PDB file of C-alpha atoms in Angstrom:
ATOM      1  CA  UNK W   1      -6.565  23.024 -10.572  1.00  0.00           C
ATOM      2  CA  UNK W   2      -5.549  19.413  -9.965  1.00  0.00           C
ATOM      3  CA  UNK W   3      -3.388  17.803 -12.605  1.00  0.00           C
ATOM      4  CA  UNK W   4      -3.788  14.126 -13.251  1.00  0.00           C
ATOM      5  CA  UNK W   5      -1.299  12.291 -15.466  1.00  0.00           C
ATOM      6  CA  UNK W   6      -3.417   9.653 -17.241  1.00  0.00           C
ATOM      7  CA  UNK W   7      -2.428   6.534 -19.152  1.00  0.00           C
ATOM      8  CA  UNK W   8      -3.484   6.534 -22.778  1.00  0.00           C
ATOM      9  CA  UNK W   9      -6.190   4.019 -21.982  1.00  0.00           C
ATOM     10  CA  UNK W  10      -7.812   6.319 -19.503  1.00  0.00           C
ATOM     11  CA  UNK W  11      -7.197   9.455 -21.538  1.00  0.00           C
ATOM     12  CA  UNK W  12      -9.197   7.941 -24.396  1.00  0.00           C
ATOM     13  CA  UNK W  13     -12.309   7.629 -22.173  1.00  0.00           C
ATOM     14  CA  UNK W  14     -12.273  11.277 -21.068  1.00  0.00           C
ATOM     15  CA  UNK W  15     -14.331  14.051 -22.667  1.00  0.00           C
ATOM     16  CA  UNK W  16     -12.337  16.676 -24.469  1.00  0.00           C
ATOM     17  CA  UNK W  17     -13.258  19.294 -21.862  1.00  0.00           C
ATOM     18  CA  UNK W  18     -11.436  17.327 -19.171  1.00  0.00           C
ATOM     19  CA  UNK W  19      -8.174  17.669 -21.032  1.00  0.00           C
ATOM     20  CA  UNK W  20      -8.344  21.401 -21.323  1.00  0.00           C
ATOM     21  CA  UNK W  21      -7.812  24.230 -18.793  1.00  0.00           C
ATOM     22  CA  UNK W  22     -11.101  25.236 -17.148  1.00  0.00           C
ATOM     23  CA  UNK W  23     -12.296  28.823 -17.776  1.00  0.00           C
ATOM     24  CA  UNK W  24     -11.193  31.350 -15.136  1.00  0.00           C
ATOM     25  CA  UNK W  25     -13.676  32.061 -12.312  1.00  0.00           C
ATOM     26  CA  UNK W  26     -15.045  35.513 -11.767  1.00  0.00           C
ATOM     27  CA  UNK W  27     -15.299  34.812  -8.039  1.00  0.00           C
ATOM     28  CA  UNK W  28     -11.710  35.240  -6.780  1.00  0.00           C
ATOM     29  CA  UNK W  29     -12.680  34.389  -3.170  1.00  0.00           C
ATOM     30  CA  UNK W  30     -13.887  30.953  -4.269  1.00  0.00           C
ATOM     31  CA  UNK W  31     -11.061  30.254  -6.749  1.00  0.00           C
ATOM     32  CA  UNK W  32      -9.136  27.128  -5.803  1.00  0.00           C
ATOM     33  CA  UNK W  33      -5.339  27.125  -5.937  1.00  0.00           C
ATOM     34  CA  UNK W  34      -3.556  26.566  -9.260  1.00  0.00           C
ATOM     35  CA  UNK W  35      -1.747  23.268  -9.827  1.00  0.00           C
ATOM     36  CA  UNK W  36       1.658  24.750  -9.046  1.00  0.00           C
ATOM     37  CA  UNK W  37       0.421  26.065  -5.655  1.00  0.00           C
ATOM     38  CA  UNK W  38      -1.789  23.125  -4.791  1.00  0.00           C
ATOM     39  CA  UNK W  39      -0.128  20.368  -2.787  1.00  0.00           C
ATOM     40  CA  UNK W  40      -3.002  18.100  -3.631  1.00  0.00           C
ATOM     41  CA  UNK W  41      -2.281  18.324  -7.331  1.00  0.00           C
ATOM     42  CA  UNK W  42      -0.189  15.808  -9.207  1.00  0.00           C
ATOM     43  CA  UNK W  43      -1.583  12.290  -9.613  1.00  0.00           C
ATOM     44  CA  UNK W  44      -1.046   9.374 -11.905  1.00  0.00           C
ATOM     45  CA  UNK W  45      -4.121   7.392 -13.036  1.00  0.00           C
ATOM     46  CA  UNK W  46      -4.741   4.209 -14.936  1.00  0.00           C
ATOM     47  CA  UNK W  47      -7.854   2.516 -16.305  1.00  0.00           C
ATOM     48  CA  UNK W  48      -8.368  -1.149 -15.397  1.00  0.00           C
ATOM     49  CA  UNK W  49     -10.942  -3.699 -16.454  1.00  0.00           C
ATOM     50  CA  UNK W  50     -11.824  -5.900 -13.491  1.00  0.00           C
ATOM     51  CA  UNK W  51     -14.529  -8.551 -13.785  1.00  0.00           C
ATOM     52  CA  UNK W  52     -15.706  -6.788 -16.962  1.00  0.00           C
ATOM     53  CA  UNK W  53     -16.137  -3.447 -15.147  1.00  0.00           C
ATOM     54  CA  UNK W  54     -14.144  -0.273 -15.689  1.00  0.00           C
ATOM     55  CA  UNK W  55     -12.147   0.870 -12.711  1.00  0.00           C
ATOM     56  CA  UNK W  56      -9.533   3.589 -12.075  1.00  0.00           C
ATOM     57  CA  UNK W  57      -6.554   3.597  -9.772  1.00  0.00           C
ATOM     58  CA  UNK W  58      -4.932   6.945  -8.886  1.00  0.00           C
ATOM     59  CA  UNK W  59      -1.682   7.585  -6.965  1.00  0.00           C
ATOM     60  CA  UNK W  60      -0.665  10.971  -5.637  1.00  0.00           C
ATOM     61  CA  UNK W  61       2.867  11.739  -6.855  1.00  0.00           C
ATOM     62  CA  UNK W  62       4.255  13.279  -3.666  1.00  0.00           C
ATOM     63  CA  UNK W  63       2.800  10.946  -1.102  1.00  0.00           C
ATOM     64  CA  UNK W  64       1.915   7.828  -3.104  1.00  0.00           C
ATOM     65  CA  UNK W  65      -1.520   7.990  -1.564  1.00  0.00           C
ATOM     66  CA  UNK W  66      -3.949   5.832  -3.670  1.00  0.00           C
ATOM     67  CA  UNK W  67      -7.604   6.168  -4.620  1.00  0.00           C
ATOM     68  CA  UNK W  68      -9.685   3.397  -6.175  1.00  0.00           C
ATOM     69  CA  UNK W  69     -12.819   3.896  -8.229  1.00  0.00           C
ATOM     70  CA  UNK W  70     -14.906   0.873  -9.395  1.00  0.00           C
ATOM     71  CA  UNK W  71     -17.621   0.246 -11.903  1.00  0.00           C
ATOM     72  CA  UNK W  72     -17.357   3.470 -13.805  1.00  0.00           C
ATOM     73  CA  UNK W  73     -19.739   4.327 -16.614  1.00  0.00           C
ATOM     74  CA  UNK W  74     -19.666   7.077 -19.293  1.00  0.00           C
ATOM     75  CA  UNK W  75     -21.315   9.626 -16.990  1.00  0.00           C
ATOM     76  CA  UNK W  76     -18.604   9.160 -14.381  1.00  0.00           C
ATOM     77  CA  UNK W  77     -15.877  10.075 -16.822  1.00  0.00           C
ATOM     78  CA  UNK W  78     -17.923  13.126 -17.864  1.00  0.00           C
ATOM     79  CA  UNK W  79     -18.185  14.192 -14.192  1.00  0.00           C
ATOM     80  CA  UNK W  80     -14.752  13.142 -13.035  1.00  0.00           C
ATOM     81  CA  UNK W  81     -14.337  16.212 -10.842  1.00  0.00           C
ATOM     82  CA  UNK W  82     -17.153  15.189  -8.638  1.00  0.00           C
ATOM     83  CA  UNK W  83     -16.157  11.548  -8.591  1.00  0.00           C
ATOM     84  CA  UNK W  84     -12.587  12.463  -7.639  1.00  0.00           C
ATOM     85  CA  UNK W  85     -13.793  14.686  -4.800  1.00  0.00           C
ATOM     86  CA  UNK W  86     -16.202  12.046  -3.512  1.00  0.00           C
ATOM     87  CA  UNK W  87     -13.579   9.292  -3.599  1.00  0.00           C
ATOM     88  CA  UNK W  88     -10.852  11.361  -1.980  1.00  0.00           C
ATOM     89  CA  UNK W  89     -12.983  12.696   0.870  1.00  0.00           C
ATOM     90  CA  UNK W  90     -14.660   9.385   1.648  1.00  0.00           C
ATOM     91  CA  UNK W  91     -11.288   7.526   1.541  1.00  0.00           C
ATOM     92  CA  UNK W  92      -9.791  10.079   3.990  1.00  0.00           C
ATOM     93  CA  UNK W  93     -12.899   9.618   6.166  1.00  0.00           C
ATOM     94  CA  UNK W  94     -12.375   5.851   6.193  1.00  0.00           C
ATOM     95  CA  UNK W  95      -8.708   6.478   6.932  1.00  0.00           C
ATOM     96  CA  UNK W  96      -9.624   8.358  10.101  1.00  0.00           C
ATOM     97  CA  UNK W  97      -8.567  11.878   9.023  1.00  0.00           C
ATOM     98  CA  UNK W  98      -9.425  14.541  11.600  1.00  0.00           C
ATOM     99  CA  UNK W  99     -11.640  17.514  10.935  1.00  0.00           C
ATOM    100  CA  UNK W 100      -8.721  19.876  10.203  1.00  0.00           C
ATOM    101  CA  UNK W 101      -7.337  17.423   7.640  1.00  0.00           C
ATOM    102  CA  UNK W 102     -10.761  17.004   6.041  1.00  0.00           C
ATOM    103  CA  UNK W 103     -11.289  20.765   5.846  1.00  0.00           C
ATOM    104  CA  UNK W 104      -7.812  21.131   4.319  1.00  0.00           C
ATOM    105  CA  UNK W 105      -8.563  18.563   1.618  1.00  0.00           C
ATOM    106  CA  UNK W 106     -11.960  20.192   0.851  1.00  0.00           C
ATOM    107  CA  UNK W 107     -10.294  23.642   0.477  1.00  0.00           C
ATOM    108  CA  UNK W 108      -7.749  22.218  -1.984  1.00  0.00           C
ATOM    109  CA  UNK W 109     -10.247  20.500  -4.230  1.00  0.00           C
ATOM    110  CA  UNK W 110     -10.290  22.021  -7.711  1.00  0.00           C
ATOM    111  CA  UNK W 111     -11.213  21.093 -11.250  1.00  0.00           C
ATOM    112  CA  UNK W 112      -9.236  18.209 -12.681  1.00  0.00           C
ATOM    113  CA  UNK W 113      -7.058  18.569 -15.756  1.00  0.00           C
ATOM    114  CA  UNK W 114      -5.596  15.575 -17.537  1.00  0.00           C
ATOM    115  CA  UNK W 115      -2.452  15.036 -19.575  1.00  0.00           C
ATOM    116  CA  UNK W 116      -0.424  11.973 -20.573  1.00  0.00           C
ATOM    117  CA  UNK W 117       2.861  12.893 -18.918  1.00  0.00           C
ATOM    118  CA  UNK W 118       4.453   9.954 -17.110  1.00  0.00           C
ATOM    119  CA  UNK W 119       6.819   9.549 -14.179  1.00  0.00           C
ATOM    120  CA  UNK W 120       8.064   5.969 -14.194  1.00  0.00           C
ATOM    121  CA  UNK W 121       8.622   5.864 -10.472  1.00  0.00           C
ATOM    122  CA  UNK W 122       4.979   6.830  -9.667  1.00  0.00           C
ATOM    123  CA  UNK W 123       3.710   4.609 -12.477  1.00  0.00           C
ATOM    124  CA  UNK W 124       5.565   1.709 -10.977  1.00  0.00           C
ATOM    125  CA  UNK W 125       3.859   2.229  -7.592  1.00  0.00           C
ATOM    126  CA  UNK W 126       0.473   2.550  -9.371  1.00  0.00           C
ATOM    127  CA  UNK W 127       0.982  -0.664 -11.344  1.00  0.00           C
ATOM    128  CA  UNK W 128       1.938  -2.581  -8.210  1.00  0.00           C
ATOM    129  CA  UNK W 129      -1.202  -1.406  -6.393  1.00  0.00           C
ATOM    130  CA  UNK W 130      -3.318  -2.316  -9.404  1.00  0.00           C
ATOM    131  CA  UNK W 131      -1.768  -5.757  -9.382  1.00  0.00           C
ATOM    132  CA  UNK W 132      -2.539  -6.144  -5.706  1.00  0.00           C
ATOM    133  CA  UNK W 133      -6.228  -5.452  -6.327  1.00  0.00           C
ATOM    134  CA  UNK W 134      -6.260  -7.948  -9.183  1.00  0.00           C
ATOM    135  CA  UNK W 135      -4.570 -10.525  -6.968  1.00  0.00           C
ATOM    136  CA  UNK W 136      -7.127  -9.970  -4.161  1.00  0.00           C
ATOM    137  CA  UNK W 137     -10.031 -10.416  -6.495  1.00  0.00           C
ATOM    138  CA  UNK W 138      -8.691 -13.503  -8.186  1.00  0.00           C
ATOM    139  CA  UNK W 139      -7.103 -15.456  -5.404  1.00  0.00           C
ATOM    140  CA  UNK W 140      -9.466 -14.511  -2.623  1.00  0.00           C
ATOM    141  CA  UNK W 141     -12.416 -15.249  -4.915  1.00  0.00           C
ATOM    142  CA  UNK W 142     -13.842 -11.834  -4.186  1.00  0.00           C
ATOM    143  CA  UNK W 143     -16.518 -10.083  -6.275  1.00  0.00           C
ATOM    144  CA  UNK W 144     -15.872  -6.523  -7.229  1.00  0.00           C
ATOM    145  CA  UNK W 145     -19.367  -5.560  -6.060  1.00  0.00           C
ATOM    146  CA  UNK W 146     -18.503  -6.833  -2.609  1.00  0.00           C
ATOM    147  CA  UNK W 147     -15.575  -4.543  -1.969  1.00  0.00           C
ATOM    148  CA  UNK W 148     -15.687  -0.888  -0.900  1.00  0.00           C
ATOM    149  CA  UNK W 149     -13.737   1.482  -3.054  1.00  0.00           C
ATOM    150  CA  UNK W 150     -12.856   3.775  -0.175  1.00  0.00           C
ATOM    151  CA  UNK W 151     -11.691   0.925   2.131  1.00  0.00           C
ATOM    152  CA  UNK W 152      -9.636  -0.525  -0.767  1.00  0.00           C
ATOM    153  CA  UNK W 153      -7.871   2.805  -1.044  1.00  0.00           C
ATOM    154  CA  UNK W 154      -7.072   2.751   2.693  1.00  0.00           C
ATOM    155  CA  UNK W 155      -5.823  -0.842   2.340  1.00  0.00           C
ATOM    156  CA  UNK W 156      -3.507   0.135  -0.517  1.00  0.00           C
ATOM    157  CA  UNK W 157      -2.214   3.136   1.463  1.00  0.00           C
ATOM    158  CA  UNK W 158      -1.028   0.960   4.363  1.00  0.00           C
ATOM    159  CA  UNK W 159       2.367  -0.010   2.922  1.00  0.00           C
ATOM    160  CA  UNK W 160       5.842   1.399   2.550  1.00  0.00           C
ATOM    161  CA  UNK W 161       6.689   2.954  -0.839  1.00  0.00           C
ATOM    162  CA  UNK W 162       9.925   4.093  -2.263  1.00  0.00           C
ATOM    163  CA  UNK W 163      10.542   7.441  -4.065  1.00  0.00           C
ATOM    164  CA  UNK W 164      13.224   7.902  -6.605  1.00  0.00           C
ATOM    165  CA  UNK W 165      16.162   9.809  -5.115  1.00  0.00           C
ATOM    166  CA  UNK W 166      14.875   9.329  -1.562  1.00  0.00           C
ATOM    167  CA  UNK W 167      16.599   6.875   0.732  1.00  0.00           C
ATOM    168  CA  UNK W 168      13.844   6.278   3.216  1.00  0.00           C
ATOM    169  CA  UNK W 169      10.449   4.725   2.396  1.00  0.00           C
ATOM    170  CA  UNK W 170       7.257   6.638   2.961  1.00  0.00           C
ATOM    171  CA  UNK W 171       3.872   5.365   4.148  1.00  0.00           C
ATOM    172  CA  UNK W 172       1.180   6.867   1.885  1.00  0.00           C
ATOM    173  CA  UNK W 173      -1.465   7.163   4.629  1.00  0.00           C
ATOM    174  CA  UNK W 174       0.879   9.005   6.974  1.00  0.00           C
ATOM    175  CA  UNK W 175       2.366  11.181   4.234  1.00  0.00           C
ATOM    176  CA  UNK W 176      -1.065  12.282   2.958  1.00  0.00           C
ATOM    177  CA  UNK W 177      -2.350  13.149   6.422  1.00  0.00           C
ATOM    178  CA  UNK W 178       0.879  15.073   7.167  1.00  0.00           C
ATOM    179  CA  UNK W 179       0.486  16.967   3.903  1.00  0.00           C
ATOM    180  CA  UNK W 180      -3.082  17.951   4.753  1.00  0.00           C
ATOM    181  CA  UNK W 181      -2.085  18.943   8.281  1.00  0.00           C
ATOM    182  CA  UNK W 182       0.631  21.233   6.956  1.00  0.00           C
ATOM    183  CA  UNK W 183      -1.673  22.638   4.244  1.00  0.00           C
ATOM    184  CA  UNK W 184      -4.377  23.144   6.818  1.00  0.00           C
ATOM    185  CA  UNK W 185      -2.358  25.791   8.652  1.00  0.00           C
ATOM    186  CA  UNK W 186      -3.078  28.066   5.761  1.00  0.00           C
ATOM    187  CA  UNK W 187      -6.559  26.903   4.864  1.00  0.00           C
ATOM    188  CA  UNK W 188      -8.969  29.721   3.888  1.00  0.00           C
ATOM    189  CA  UNK W 189     -12.287  29.074   5.602  1.00  0.00           C
ATOM    190  CA  UNK W 190     -14.102  30.656   2.653  1.00  0.00           C
ATOM    191  CA  UNK W 191     -12.591  28.078   0.336  1.00  0.00           C
ATOM    192  CA  UNK W 192     -13.718  25.295   2.658  1.00  0.00           C
ATOM    193  CA  UNK W 193     -17.220  26.584   2.507  1.00  0.00           C
ATOM    194  CA  UNK W 194     -17.226  26.965  -1.260  1.00  0.00           C
ATOM    195  CA  UNK W 195     -15.617  23.611  -1.873  1.00  0.00           C
ATOM    196  CA  UNK W 196     -17.783  21.657   0.569  1.00  0.00           C
ATOM    197  CA  UNK W 197     -18.336  18.082  -0.567  1.00  0.00           C
ATOM    198  CA  UNK W 198     -21.426  16.148   0.441  1.00  0.00           C
ATOM    199  CA  UNK W 199     -20.150  12.715   1.350  1.00  0.00           C
ATOM    200  CA  UNK W 200     -22.318  10.360  -0.501  1.00  0.00           C
ATOM    201  CA  UNK W 201     -21.967   6.647  -0.876  1.00  0.00           C
ATOM    202  CA  UNK W 202     -21.435   4.973  -4.219  1.00  0.00           C
ATOM    203  CA  UNK W 203     -20.480   1.714  -2.556  1.00  0.00           C
ATOM    204  CA  UNK W 204     -20.451   2.208   1.184  1.00  0.00           C
TER     205      UNK W 204
END
């Protein structure tokens, strides 16, 4: 399971099922890791309205790695698991992740569960990234339809971020790839096969 700490604005748009634990799977070989054992779990997420379109910014707690989703409609919130997987995998692809790292991410994908817990340090990073997107759109006179969600995530990841209680800054892109490399050493090939994501293109 992947836990996502949502703002109240985002939480209100989610179907009730997304805020509950998913039912246990009968297929133990295909069961993804629980939140506590899943290094890919733990994100903060916020809902933005940009150029009259609903968008979501997510930041991974441990690495500060961001994801950006634009132009969401009701069906996207109802199928957030699939949207999350598509955005993560395509953002990693744009970032230049190698096959081992992509396989690792695929194996760690799991149903999303939302709550409204908040870590102010992570939320601060998320708010700064959201502000940078707003600044780009407004001052560069850019249309939302003209930007790529996945490339925007890569752009946001290329910056130093601070973590509370840690002296040195981390670079989200490097931290996420390092996490996936480490996790990949224990990747179960059966999970990779069962969690395979077909990389589509919502926006190129």
